CSV table of C-alpha atoms and ligand atoms in Angstrom, one decimal:
chain,number,residue,atom,x,y,z
A,241,MET,CA,0.0,0.0,0.0
A,242,PRO,CA,1.6,3.3,-1.1
A,243,ASN,CA,2.1,6.0,1.6
A,244,TYR,CA,0.3,9.2,1.2
A,245,LEU,CA,-0.5,12.3,3.3
A,246,PRO,CA,-4.1,13.4,3.8
A,247,GLU,CA,-5.2,16.6,2.1
A,248,PRO,CA,-4.2,19.6,4.3
A,249,PHE,CA,-7.5,21.3,3.7
A,250,ARG,CA,-11.2,20.7,4.1
A,251,ILE,CA,-13.6,20.9,1.2
A,252,LYS,CA,-16.0,23.8,1.5
A,253,VAL,CA,-17.5,24.0,-2.1
A,254,VAL,CA,-18.1,21.0,-4.4
A,255,GLU,CA,-18.5,20.8,-8.2
A,256,PRO,CA,-20.5,17.6,-9.3
A,257,ILE,CA,-19.0,15.3,-11.9
A,258,HIS,CA,-20.8,12.6,-13.8
A,259,MET,CA,-19.9,9.6,-15.8
A,260,ILE,CA,-21.6,9.2,-19.3
A,261,THR,CA,-22.1,5.8,-21.0
A,262,LEU,CA,-19.4,3.9,-23.0
A,263,GLU,CA,-21.5,4.4,-26.2
A,264,GLU,CA,-21.7,8.2,-25.6
A,265,ARG,CA,-17.9,8.4,-25.0
A,266,ARG,CA,-17.3,6.4,-28.3
A,267,ARG,CA,-19.6,8.8,-30.2
A,268,ILE,CA,-17.9,11.9,-28.6
A,269,LEU,CA,-14.4,10.7,-29.5
A,270,GLU,CA,-15.4,10.2,-33.1
A,271,LYS,CA,-16.9,13.7,-33.3
A,272,ALA,CA,-13.7,15.1,-31.6
A,273,GLY,CA,-11.5,13.6,-34.3
A,274,TYR,CA,-9.8,11.5,-31.5
A,275,ASN,CA,-8.3,14.6,-30.1
A,276,VAL,CA,-9.3,15.0,-26.4
A,277,PHE,CA,-8.8,18.9,-26.6
A,278,ASN,CA,-12.1,18.8,-28.6
A,279,ILE,CA,-14.2,17.1,-25.9
A,280,PRO,CA,-16.6,19.2,-23.9
A,281,SER,CA,-15.7,19.2,-20.2
A,282,ASP,CA,-19.0,18.0,-19.1
A,283,LYS,CA,-18.4,14.8,-21.0
A,284,ILE,CA,-15.3,14.1,-18.8
A,285,TYR,CA,-15.4,12.2,-15.5
A,286,ILE,CA,-11.9,13.0,-14.2
A,287,ASP,CA,-10.0,15.7,-16.1
A,288,LEU,CA,-6.2,15.2,-15.9
A,289,LEU,CA,-5.5,17.1,-19.1
A,290,THR,CA,-3.5,19.8,-17.3
A,291,ASP,CA,-2.7,21.3,-14.0
A,292,SER,CA,-2.7,24.7,-15.6
A,293,GLY,CA,-5.5,27.1,-14.3
A,294,THR,CA,-7.5,24.1,-13.2
A,295,GLY,CA,-6.7,24.2,-9.5
A,296,ALA,CA,-9.1,25.1,-6.6
A,297,MET,CA,-8.4,28.4,-5.0
A,298,SER,CA,-8.4,28.8,-1.3
A,299,ASP,CA,-11.0,30.7,0.8
A,300,ARG,CA,-8.4,33.4,1.2
A,301,GLN,CA,-8.0,33.7,-2.5
A,302,TRP,CA,-11.8,33.8,-3.1
A,303,ALA,CA,-12.1,36.5,-0.5
A,304,GLY,CA,-9.4,38.4,-2.4
A,305,LEU,CA,-11.5,38.3,-5.5
A,306,ASN,CA,-14.1,40.5,-3.8
A,307,LEU,CA,-11.4,43.0,-3.1
A,308,GLY,CA,-10.7,43.5,-6.8
A,309,ASP,CA,-10.1,47.1,-7.7
A,310,GLU,CA,-11.0,47.5,-11.3
A,311,SER,CA,-9.4,50.9,-11.9
A,312,TYR,CA,-7.6,50.9,-15.2
A,313,ALA,CA,-4.2,52.1,-14.0
A,314,HIS,CA,-2.3,51.4,-10.7
A,315,CYS,CA,-5.2,49.6,-9.0
A,316,ARG,CA,-4.7,48.4,-5.4
A,317,ASN,CA,-4.2,44.8,-6.4
A,318,TRP,CA,-1.3,45.7,-8.7
A,319,PHE,CA,0.7,46.9,-5.7
A,320,HIS,CA,0.1,43.6,-3.9
A,321,PHE,CA,0.9,41.6,-7.1
A,322,GLU,CA,4.1,43.5,-7.6
A,323,LYS,CA,5.2,43.2,-4.0
A,324,ALA,CA,4.5,39.4,-3.8
A,325,ILE,CA,6.6,38.8,-7.0
A,326,ARG,CA,9.4,41.2,-6.0
A,327,GLU,CA,9.6,39.5,-2.6
A,328,LEU,CA,9.7,36.1,-4.3
A,329,THR,CA,12.2,36.8,-7.1
A,330,GLY,CA,14.1,39.8,-6.0
A,331,LEU,CA,13.9,41.0,-9.6
A,332,LYS,CA,13.6,44.7,-10.5
A,333,TYR,CA,10.9,45.0,-13.1
A,334,ILE,CA,7.6,43.1,-12.8
A,335,ILE,CA,5.5,43.0,-16.0
A,336,PRO,CA,2.0,41.4,-15.8
A,337,THR,CA,0.7,39.2,-18.6
A,338,HIS,CA,-2.6,37.3,-18.9
A,339,GLN,CA,-0.8,33.9,-18.9
A,340,GLY,CA,2.6,32.4,-19.5
A,341,ARG,CA,2.6,32.2,-23.3
A,342,ALA,CA,2.0,35.9,-23.5
A,343,ALA,CA,5.1,36.5,-21.4
A,344,GLU,CA,7.0,34.2,-23.8
A,345,ASN,CA,5.8,36.0,-26.8
A,346,LEU,CA,6.8,39.4,-25.3
A,347,LEU,CA,10.3,38.1,-24.4
A,348,PHE,CA,11.1,36.4,-27.6
A,349,SER,CA,9.6,38.9,-29.9
A,350,THR,CA,11.9,41.4,-28.2
A,351,VAL,CA,15.2,39.4,-28.0
A,352,ALA,CA,15.1,36.7,-30.8
A,353,LYS,CA,16.3,37.5,-34.2
A,354,ASP,CA,16.4,35.2,-37.3
A,355,GLY,CA,18.3,32.0,-36.6
A,356,MET,CA,19.2,32.9,-33.0
A,357,ILE,CA,19.5,29.9,-30.6
A,358,ILE,CA,17.6,29.7,-27.4
A,359,PRO,CA,18.7,26.8,-25.1
A,360,ASN,CA,16.8,25.2,-22.3
A,361,ASN,CA,16.7,21.9,-20.4
A,362,ASN,CA,13.5,21.2,-22.4
A,363,HIS,CA,11.3,23.8,-23.9
A,364,PHE,CA,7.6,23.4,-23.3
A,365,ASP,CA,5.4,23.4,-26.4
A,366,THR,CA,4.3,27.0,-26.2
A,367,THR,CA,7.8,28.2,-25.5
A,368,ARG,CA,9.2,26.3,-28.5
A,369,ALA,CA,6.4,27.6,-30.7
A,370,ASN,CA,6.9,31.2,-29.6
A,371,ILE,CA,10.6,31.0,-30.3
A,372,ILE,CA,10.0,29.5,-33.7
A,373,ALA,CA,7.4,32.1,-34.5
A,374,ASN,CA,9.9,34.8,-33.8
A,375,GLY,CA,12.5,33.3,-36.1
A,376,GLY,CA,14.6,31.7,-33.3
A,377,VAL,CA,15.8,28.1,-32.9
A,378,PRO,CA,14.9,26.2,-29.7
A,379,LEU,CA,17.5,23.8,-28.3
A,380,ASP,CA,17.0,21.1,-25.6
A,381,LEU,CA,20.1,20.4,-23.5
A,382,VAL,CA,18.7,18.2,-20.7
A,383,ILE,CA,21.2,15.7,-19.2
A,384,ASP,CA,21.1,12.1,-20.7
A,385,GLU,CA,19.6,10.7,-17.4
A,386,GLY,CA,16.6,12.9,-18.1
A,387,LYS,CA,15.9,11.0,-21.4
A,388,ASP,CA,15.8,7.6,-19.8
A,389,PRO,CA,12.2,7.1,-18.3
A,390,SER,CA,13.0,4.1,-16.1
A,391,LEU,CA,16.2,5.6,-14.5
A,392,GLU,CA,15.8,6.8,-10.9
A,393,TYR,CA,17.8,10.0,-10.7
A,394,PRO,CA,16.9,12.9,-8.3
A,395,PHE,CA,17.4,15.9,-10.7
A,396,LYS,CA,16.4,14.7,-14.2
A,397,GLY,CA,15.7,18.4,-15.2
A,398,ASN,CA,19.3,19.3,-15.0
A,399,VAL,CA,21.1,20.9,-18.0
A,400,ASN,CA,24.1,19.1,-19.5
A,401,ILE,CA,26.8,21.8,-18.8
A,402,THR,CA,29.3,20.4,-21.2
A,403,LYS,CA,26.8,20.6,-24.1
A,404,LEU,CA,25.7,24.1,-23.0
A,405,GLU,CA,29.3,25.3,-23.2
A,406,ASN,CA,29.9,23.6,-26.6
A,407,VAL,CA,26.7,25.2,-28.0
A,408,ILE,CA,27.8,28.6,-26.9
A,409,LYS,CA,31.2,28.1,-28.5
A,410,GLU,CA,29.6,26.6,-31.7
A,411,TYR,CA,27.0,29.3,-32.3
A,412,GLY,CA,28.7,32.3,-30.6
A,413,LYS,CA,27.5,34.2,-27.6
A,414,GLU,CA,26.1,37.0,-29.9
A,415,ASN,CA,23.6,34.5,-31.3
A,416,ILE,CA,22.3,33.3,-28.0
A,417,PRO,CA,20.1,36.2,-26.6
A,418,VAL,CA,18.9,34.3,-23.5
A,419,MET,CA,19.4,30.9,-21.7
A,420,MET,CA,16.1,29.4,-20.5
A,421,LEU,CA,15.7,27.0,-17.6
A,422,THR,CA,12.3,25.3,-17.0
A,423,ILE,CA,11.7,24.6,-13.3
A,424,THR,CA,10.4,22.0,-13.0
A,425,ASN,CA,11.0,20.5,-16.4
A,426,ASN,CA,7.5,19.8,-17.7
A,427,SER,CA,8.3,18.2,-21.1
A,428,GLY,CA,10.9,16.0,-19.4
A,429,GLY,CA,8.4,14.6,-16.8
A,430,GLY,CA,7.9,17.5,-14.2
A,431,GLN,CA,11.5,16.8,-13.1
A,432,PRO,CA,13.4,19.2,-10.9
A,433,VAL,CA,16.6,21.1,-11.5
A,434,SER,CA,19.1,21.1,-8.6
A,435,ILE,CA,20.5,24.3,-7.0
A,436,LYS,CA,24.0,23.0,-8.0
A,437,ASN,CA,22.9,22.8,-11.7
A,438,ILE,CA,21.2,26.2,-11.6
A,439,LYS,CA,24.5,27.6,-10.2
A,440,ASP,CA,26.6,25.8,-12.8
A,441,VAL,CA,24.4,27.1,-15.7
A,442,LYS,CA,24.6,30.6,-14.3
A,443,GLU,CA,28.3,30.4,-14.0
A,444,VAL,CA,28.7,29.3,-17.7
A,445,VAL,CA,26.3,31.8,-19.3
A,446,SER,CA,27.4,34.7,-17.3
A,447,ARG,CA,31.0,34.1,-18.4
A,448,TYR,CA,29.7,34.8,-21.9
A,449,GLY,CA,27.3,37.6,-21.0
A,450,ILE,CA,24.2,35.6,-21.7
A,451,PRO,CA,21.2,36.3,-19.3
A,452,LEU,CA,19.6,33.4,-17.5
A,453,PHE,CA,15.8,33.3,-17.5
A,454,PHE,CA,13.7,30.8,-15.6
A,455,ASP,CA,10.5,29.4,-17.0
A,456,ALA,CA,9.2,29.5,-13.5
A,457,CYS,CA,5.7,28.0,-13.7
A,458,ARG,CA,6.4,25.4,-11.0
A,459,PHE,CA,9.2,27.1,-9.0
A,460,ALA,CA,7.7,26.0,-5.6
A,461,GLU,CA,7.5,22.3,-6.5
A,462,ASN,CA,11.1,22.6,-7.7
A,463,ALA,CA,12.2,24.2,-4.5
A,464,TYR,CA,10.5,21.4,-2.4
A,465,PHE,CA,12.3,18.7,-4.4
A,466,ILE,CA,15.6,20.6,-3.6
A,467,LYS,CA,14.7,20.5,0.1
A,468,ILE,CA,13.9,16.8,0.1
A,469,ARG,CA,16.5,15.5,-2.4
A,470,GLU,CA,19.6,17.8,-2.5
A,471,GLU,CA,22.2,17.3,0.1
A,472,GLY,CA,22.6,20.2,2.5
A,473,HIS,CA,19.1,21.6,2.0
A,474,GLY,CA,16.9,19.4,4.2
A,475,ASN,CA,16.9,22.1,7.0
A,476,THR,CA,16.5,25.1,4.7
A,477,SER,CA,12.9,26.4,4.3
A,478,VAL,CA,11.3,26.4,0.9
A,479,LYS,CA,11.1,30.2,1.1
A,480,GLU,CA,14.9,30.4,1.5
A,481,ILE,CA,15.5,27.9,-1.3
A,482,VAL,CA,13.2,29.9,-3.6
A,483,LYS,CA,15.2,33.0,-2.7
A,484,GLU,CA,18.5,31.3,-3.5
A,485,MET,CA,17.1,29.8,-6.8
A,486,PHE,CA,16.0,33.3,-8.0
A,487,SER,CA,19.3,34.8,-6.9
A,488,TYR,CA,20.9,33.2,-9.9
A,489,ALA,CA,18.2,34.4,-12.4
A,490,ASP,CA,18.4,37.6,-14.5
A,491,GLY,CA,14.8,37.2,-15.3
A,492,CYS,CA,11.8,34.9,-15.6
A,493,THR,CA,8.6,34.2,-17.4
A,494,MET,CA,5.8,32.6,-15.4
A,495,SER,CA,2.4,31.2,-15.9
A,496,ALA,CA,0.6,31.9,-12.6
A,497,LYS,CA,-1.9,29.2,-13.6
A,498,LYS,CA,0.5,26.6,-12.0
A,499,ASP,CA,2.3,27.5,-8.8
A,500,GLY,CA,0.5,30.9,-8.7
A,501,LEU,CA,-2.5,28.7,-7.7
A,502,ALA,CA,-4.7,30.9,-9.8
A,503,ASN,CA,-7.0,30.2,-12.8
A,504,ILE,CA,-5.5,32.9,-15.0
A,505,GLY,CA,-2.4,35.2,-14.9
A,506,GLY,CA,1.3,35.4,-15.6
A,507,PHE,CA,4.3,37.8,-15.7
A,508,ILE,CA,7.8,38.5,-16.8
A,509,ALA,CA,10.2,39.7,-14.2
A,510,LEU,CA,13.7,41.0,-15.1
A,511,ASN,CA,16.6,43.2,-14.1
A,512,ASN,CA,17.8,44.6,-17.4
A,513,ASP,CA,16.7,48.3,-17.8
A,514,SER,CA,16.6,48.6,-21.6
A,515,LEU,CA,15.1,45.2,-22.2
A,516,ALA,CA,12.4,45.9,-19.6
A,517,GLU,CA,11.6,49.2,-21.5
A,518,ARG,CA,11.2,47.4,-24.8
A,519,ILE,CA,9.0,44.7,-23.3
A,520,LYS,CA,6.8,47.3,-21.6
A,521,GLU,CA,6.2,49.1,-24.8
A,522,ARG,CA,5.1,45.9,-26.5
A,523,LEU,CA,3.0,45.0,-23.4
A,524,ILE,CA,0.9,48.1,-23.9
A,525,LEU,CA,0.4,47.3,-27.5
A,526,ILE,CA,-0.7,43.7,-27.2
A,527,GLU,CA,-1.7,42.9,-23.5
A,528,GLY,CA,-2.7,46.0,-21.7
A,529,PHE,CA,-1.5,48.8,-19.4
A,530,LEU,CA,1.7,48.2,-17.3
A,531,THR,CA,-0.2,47.4,-14.1
A,532,TYR,CA,-2.7,44.9,-15.3
A,533,GLY,CA,-1.2,43.3,-18.5
A,534,GLY,CA,-4.5,41.6,-19.5
A,535,MET,CA,-5.8,40.6,-16.1
A,536,ALA,CA,-8.6,42.0,-14.0
A,537,GLY,CA,-7.8,43.6,-10.7
A,538,ARG,CA,-9.4,40.6,-8.9
A,539,ASP,CA,-7.1,38.2,-10.8
A,540,LEU,CA,-4.0,40.1,-9.8
A,541,GLU,CA,-5.2,39.7,-6.1
A,542,ALA,CA,-5.7,36.0,-6.6
A,543,VAL,CA,-2.2,35.5,-8.0
A,544,ALA,CA,-0.6,37.6,-5.3
A,545,ARG,CA,-2.3,35.5,-2.6
A,546,GLY,CA,-1.6,32.2,-4.5
A,547,LEU,CA,2.1,33.0,-4.7
A,548,GLU,CA,2.2,33.5,-0.9
A,549,GLU,CA,0.3,30.3,-0.2
A,550,VAL,CA,2.1,28.0,-2.5
A,551,MET,CA,5.3,28.0,-0.4
A,552,ASP,CA,3.4,26.5,2.5
A,553,GLU,CA,5.4,23.2,3.2
A,554,ASP,CA,2.4,21.2,4.4
A,555,TYR,CA,0.7,22.0,1.0
A,556,LEU,CA,3.9,21.1,-0.9
A,557,ALA,CA,4.5,17.9,1.1
A,558,TYR,CA,0.9,16.8,0.3
A,559,ARG,CA,1.2,17.9,-3.4
A,560,ILE,CA,4.3,15.9,-4.1
A,561,SER,CA,3.1,12.9,-2.2
A,562,GLN,CA,-0.2,12.9,-4.0
A,563,VAL,CA,1.6,12.6,-7.3
A,564,LYS,CA,3.8,9.8,-5.9
A,565,PHE,CA,0.7,8.0,-4.5
A,566,LEU,CA,-0.8,7.7,-8.0
A,567,GLY,CA,2.6,6.8,-9.5
A,568,ASP,CA,3.2,4.1,-6.9
A,569,LEU,CA,-0.3,2.5,-7.5
A,570,LEU,CA,0.5,2.2,-11.2
A,571,GLU,CA,4.1,1.0,-10.7
A,572,GLU,CA,3.0,-1.7,-8.3
A,573,ALA,CA,0.8,-3.1,-11.1
A,574,GLY,CA,3.7,-3.0,-13.6
A,575,VAL,CA,2.6,0.0,-15.6
A,576,PRO,CA,5.7,1.6,-17.0
A,577,ILE,CA,6.0,5.2,-15.7
A,578,LEU,CA,8.6,7.9,-15.8
A,579,LYS,CA,10.7,7.6,-12.5
A,580,PRO,CA,10.9,9.1,-10.1
A,581,THR,CA,7.5,10.8,-10.2
A,582,GLY,CA,7.6,14.5,-10.7
A,583,GLY,CA,6.0,17.6,-9.2
A,584,HIS,CA,2.7,17.9,-11.0
A,585,ALA,CA,1.9,14.8,-12.9
A,586,VAL,CA,2.5,11.1,-13.4
A,587,TYR,CA,3.9,10.4,-16.9
A,588,ILE,CA,3.3,7.0,-18.5
A,589,ASP,CA,6.1,5.7,-20.8
A,590,ALA,CA,3.8,5.1,-23.8
A,591,ARG,CA,6.4,3.5,-26.0
A,592,LYS,CA,7.1,0.9,-23.3
A,593,PHE,CA,3.4,0.5,-22.6
A,594,MET,CA,2.7,-0.3,-26.2
A,595,GLU,CA,5.9,-1.7,-27.8
A,596,HIS,CA,3.9,-2.9,-30.8
A,597,ILE,CA,3.1,0.7,-31.9
A,598,PRO,CA,5.9,2.7,-33.6
A,599,GLN,CA,6.5,6.4,-32.8
A,600,SER,CA,5.3,7.3,-36.3
A,601,GLN,CA,1.8,6.0,-35.2
A,602,PHE,CA,1.6,8.0,-32.0
A,603,PRO,CA,1.5,5.3,-29.3
A,604,GLY,CA,0.8,8.1,-26.6
A,605,GLN,CA,-2.2,9.4,-28.4
A,606,SER,CA,-3.6,5.9,-28.8
A,607,LEU,CA,-3.3,5.4,-25.1
A,608,VAL,CA,-4.9,8.8,-24.3
A,609,VAL,CA,-7.9,7.8,-26.6
A,610,SER,CA,-8.2,4.4,-24.9
A,611,ILE,CA,-8.1,5.8,-21.3
A,612,TYR,CA,-11.0,8.2,-22.2
A,613,LEU,CA,-13.0,5.5,-23.9
A,614,GLN,CA,-12.6,3.1,-21.1
A,615,ALA,CA,-12.9,5.3,-18.1
A,616,GLY,CA,-13.9,8.9,-19.0
A,617,ILE,CA,-10.6,10.2,-17.9
A,618,ARG,CA,-8.9,12.9,-20.0
A,619,THR,CA,-5.1,12.8,-20.1
A,620,VAL,CA,-2.6,14.3,-22.6
A,621,GLU,CA,0.0,13.1,-25.0
A,622,ILE,CA,3.5,14.7,-24.6
A,623,GLY,CA,5.4,12.8,-27.3
A,624,SER,CA,5.4,12.5,-31.1
A,625,LEU,CA,2.1,14.2,-31.7
A,626,MET,CA,3.3,17.2,-29.8
A,627,PHE,CA,6.9,17.4,-30.7
A,628,ALA,CA,7.9,15.3,-33.8
A,629,HIS,CA,8.8,17.8,-36.5
A,630,LYS,CA,10.6,18.1,-39.9
A,631,ASP,CA,14.3,19.0,-39.7
A,632,PRO,CA,14.5,22.2,-41.8
A,633,ARG,CA,17.9,21.1,-43.3
A,634,SER,CA,17.5,17.4,-44.0
A,635,GLY,CA,13.7,17.3,-44.3
A,636,GLU,CA,13.7,14.2,-42.2
A,637,ILE,CA,11.1,13.8,-39.3
A,638,VAL,CA,12.9,14.2,-35.9
A,639,TYR,CA,11.1,12.2,-33.2
A,640,PRO,CA,11.3,13.3,-29.4
A,641,ASP,CA,13.3,11.2,-27.0
A,642,LEU,CA,10.2,10.3,-25.0
A,643,ASP,CA,6.6,9.4,-25.9
A,644,LEU,CA,4.7,10.1,-22.7
A,645,VAL,CA,1.1,10.3,-21.5
A,646,ARG,CA,0.7,12.7,-18.8
A,647,LEU,CA,-1.7,12.5,-15.9
A,648,ALA,CA,-1.6,16.0,-14.6
A,649,LEU,CA,-3.1,16.6,-11.2
A,650,PRO,CA,-5.0,19.9,-10.8
A,651,ARG,CA,-4.0,21.5,-7.5
A,652,ARG,CA,-6.2,20.7,-4.5
A,653,VAL,CA,-9.0,19.3,-6.7
A,654,TYR,CA,-9.1,15.5,-6.6
A,655,THR,CA,-9.0,13.2,-3.6
A,656,SER,CA,-7.1,9.9,-3.2
A,657,ALA,CA,-10.4,8.0,-4.1
A,658,HIS,CA,-10.4,9.7,-7.4
A,659,LEU,CA,-6.8,8.7,-7.9
A,660,ARG,CA,-7.5,5.1,-7.0
A,661,TYR,CA,-10.2,5.1,-9.7
A,662,VAL,CA,-7.7,6.5,-12.2
A,663,ALA,CA,-5.0,4.0,-11.4
A,664,ASP,CA,-7.5,1.0,-11.6
A,665,SER,CA,-8.7,2.2,-15.0
A,666,ILE,CA,-5.2,2.6,-16.4
A,667,ILE,CA,-4.2,-0.8,-15.1
A,668,LYS,CA,-7.2,-2.3,-17.0
A,669,SER,CA,-6.0,-0.5,-20.2
A,670,TYR,CA,-2.5,-1.9,-19.5
A,671,ASN,CA,-3.8,-5.4,-19.3
A,672,ASN,CA,-5.7,-4.9,-22.5
A,673,ARG,CA,-2.7,-3.1,-24.3
A,674,LYS,CA,-2.2,-5.6,-27.1
A,675,ASN,CA,-5.6,-4.6,-28.6
A,676,LEU,CA,-4.6,-0.9,-28.9
A,677,ARG,CA,-4.0,0.4,-32.4
A,678,GLY,CA,-1.7,3.0,-33.8
A,679,MET,CA,-3.0,6.3,-35.1
A,680,LYS,CA,-2.5,8.7,-38.1
A,681,ILE,CA,-3.2,12.4,-38.4
A,682,VAL,CA,-5.9,13.1,-41.0
A,683,GLU,CA,-6.1,17.0,-40.6
A,684,HIS,CA,-3.8,19.8,-39.4
A,685,GLY,CA,-0.6,17.7,-39.3
A,686,GLU,CA,1.6,20.7,-40.4
A,687,SER,CA,1.0,23.1,-37.5
A,688,ASN,CA,3.8,23.7,-34.9
A,689,LEU,CA,0.9,23.3,-32.3
A,690,ARG,CA,-0.8,20.5,-34.1
A,691,HIS,CA,-1.6,18.5,-30.9
A,692,PHE,CA,-4.2,21.2,-30.0
A,693,ILE,CA,-6.0,21.0,-33.4
A,694,ALA,CA,-5.2,17.8,-35.3
A,695,ARG,CA,-7.8,15.3,-36.1
A,696,LEU,CA,-6.7,11.7,-36.0
A,697,TYR,CA,-8.0,8.2,-36.9
A,698,PHE,CA,-6.7,4.6,-36.4
A,699,VAL,CA,-4.3,3.0,-38.8
A,700,ASP,CA,-5.6,0.1,-40.7
B,812,LIG,O1,-0.5,28.0,-20.4
B,812,LIG,P1,0.3,29.3,-20.2
B,812,LIG,O2,0.3,30.2,-21.4
B,812,LIG,O3,-0.2,30.1,-19.0
B,812,LIG,O4,1.8,28.9,-19.9
B,812,LIG,C1,2.7,28.3,-20.8
B,812,LIG,C2,3.7,27.4,-20.2
B,812,LIG,C3,5.0,27.8,-20.2
B,812,LIG,N1,6.0,26.9,-19.7
B,812,LIG,C4,5.6,25.8,-19.1
B,812,LIG,C5,6.7,25.0,-18.5
B,812,LIG,C6,4.3,25.3,-19.1
B,812,LIG,O5,4.1,24.2,-18.5
B,812,LIG,C7,3.3,26.1,-19.7
B,812,LIG,C8,2.0,25.7,-19.8
B,812,LIG,N2,1.6,24.5,-19.5
B,812,LIG,C9,0.5,23.8,-19.7
B,812,LIG,C10,-0.7,24.5,-20.4
B,812,LIG,C11,0.5,22.5,-19.4
B,812,LIG,O6,-0.6,21.8,-19.6
B,812,LIG,O7,1.5,21.9,-18.9
């Protein structure tokens, strides 16, 4: 029996969920083009599509919504938002955006010019797409341990420092406007980056004058992993660890829909005066005035309060143990999962789950479809459908290192009984795996963000 911590909260408001029939689910999948992004949410029993913006806010956050000041400029909530982020990051300029990808767009449209390289441990899909849309080239430099799903390694989000240095020498520092570091590393399994690696990355890039920006969506989960896994940090508070992490950053982009514990929101924070000026100008053009950036006053308040709450160590201990609880249930039944479990999700190794389906036939998507059909659970593919792309030079299709199915846990939403149901359902799919079939894209295969819009069908 896996260990778990009880939820450190009581449930005050509930939202009913319902299961529809197998026949209805079959019909809905067909109508959705076998793409679960197209399924209406009331046709989903348990929704593990994403942990982004799907969390339950606390009573303190809901109370904060009522204190929303909807003045156009310099509303009360802006000052709270700015203070919360400044205390967290220590960075000079705080620039609000309506969500993370808007922050990415503002950053890359300002710094990336044609052919410029932007390294990361692993870029998330919107980060990658925003870099490409602005003429840049995203590069993934995660350590080799991070590419082996079955390997137990404490910091699989770390960057390969030798590769980083080689990339800088090969392309030239003038062609690398910024180094990104995603904490935790979502595309690589929600895996953390160690303080030591953050320091090493900073040391290398600062020698070449390249700024280090965090993609900080899940900074608190990353800090908690440092506390429990990295030697010498066990007695340091998460707040102190967060402070140290950000002391190495020249800036960050953040979606507050994750560790901001809010349903919408984001920001860029940075130290560089002239870059901040250029980004602020673009902000007014595409997001909104400098003190709301696309958010309502009440949303600014919810984010400010969420950023304060997320560093509560009882919450983080429960959060990380809830993910582990689901992972342990699956692992005990022999389901291949990415190990160790990460901060916000359990990732199933889809290629190992279905060895009979080649990468070109989207094994992860086939599993996503099967899990919805069998159990009404929505998950998401993070693999060939999301990331396989044509190499612009050779014209060959480049497949990602991992084909994963992510079971993302919304924050403070599902109980351990829900998770037992999820585990039981996936174990059934595992025992039936030989009957699963490969898939092909029938529409929208060329888009950089095709996983959101593609329609698929089974191969013959
Ligand atoms: O969904 P946004 O635009 O607020 O944030 C974009 C984004 C940026 N970086 C990282 C690491 C993310 O995980 C991310 C969004 N993630 C989503 C939507 C997810 O389902 O994981």
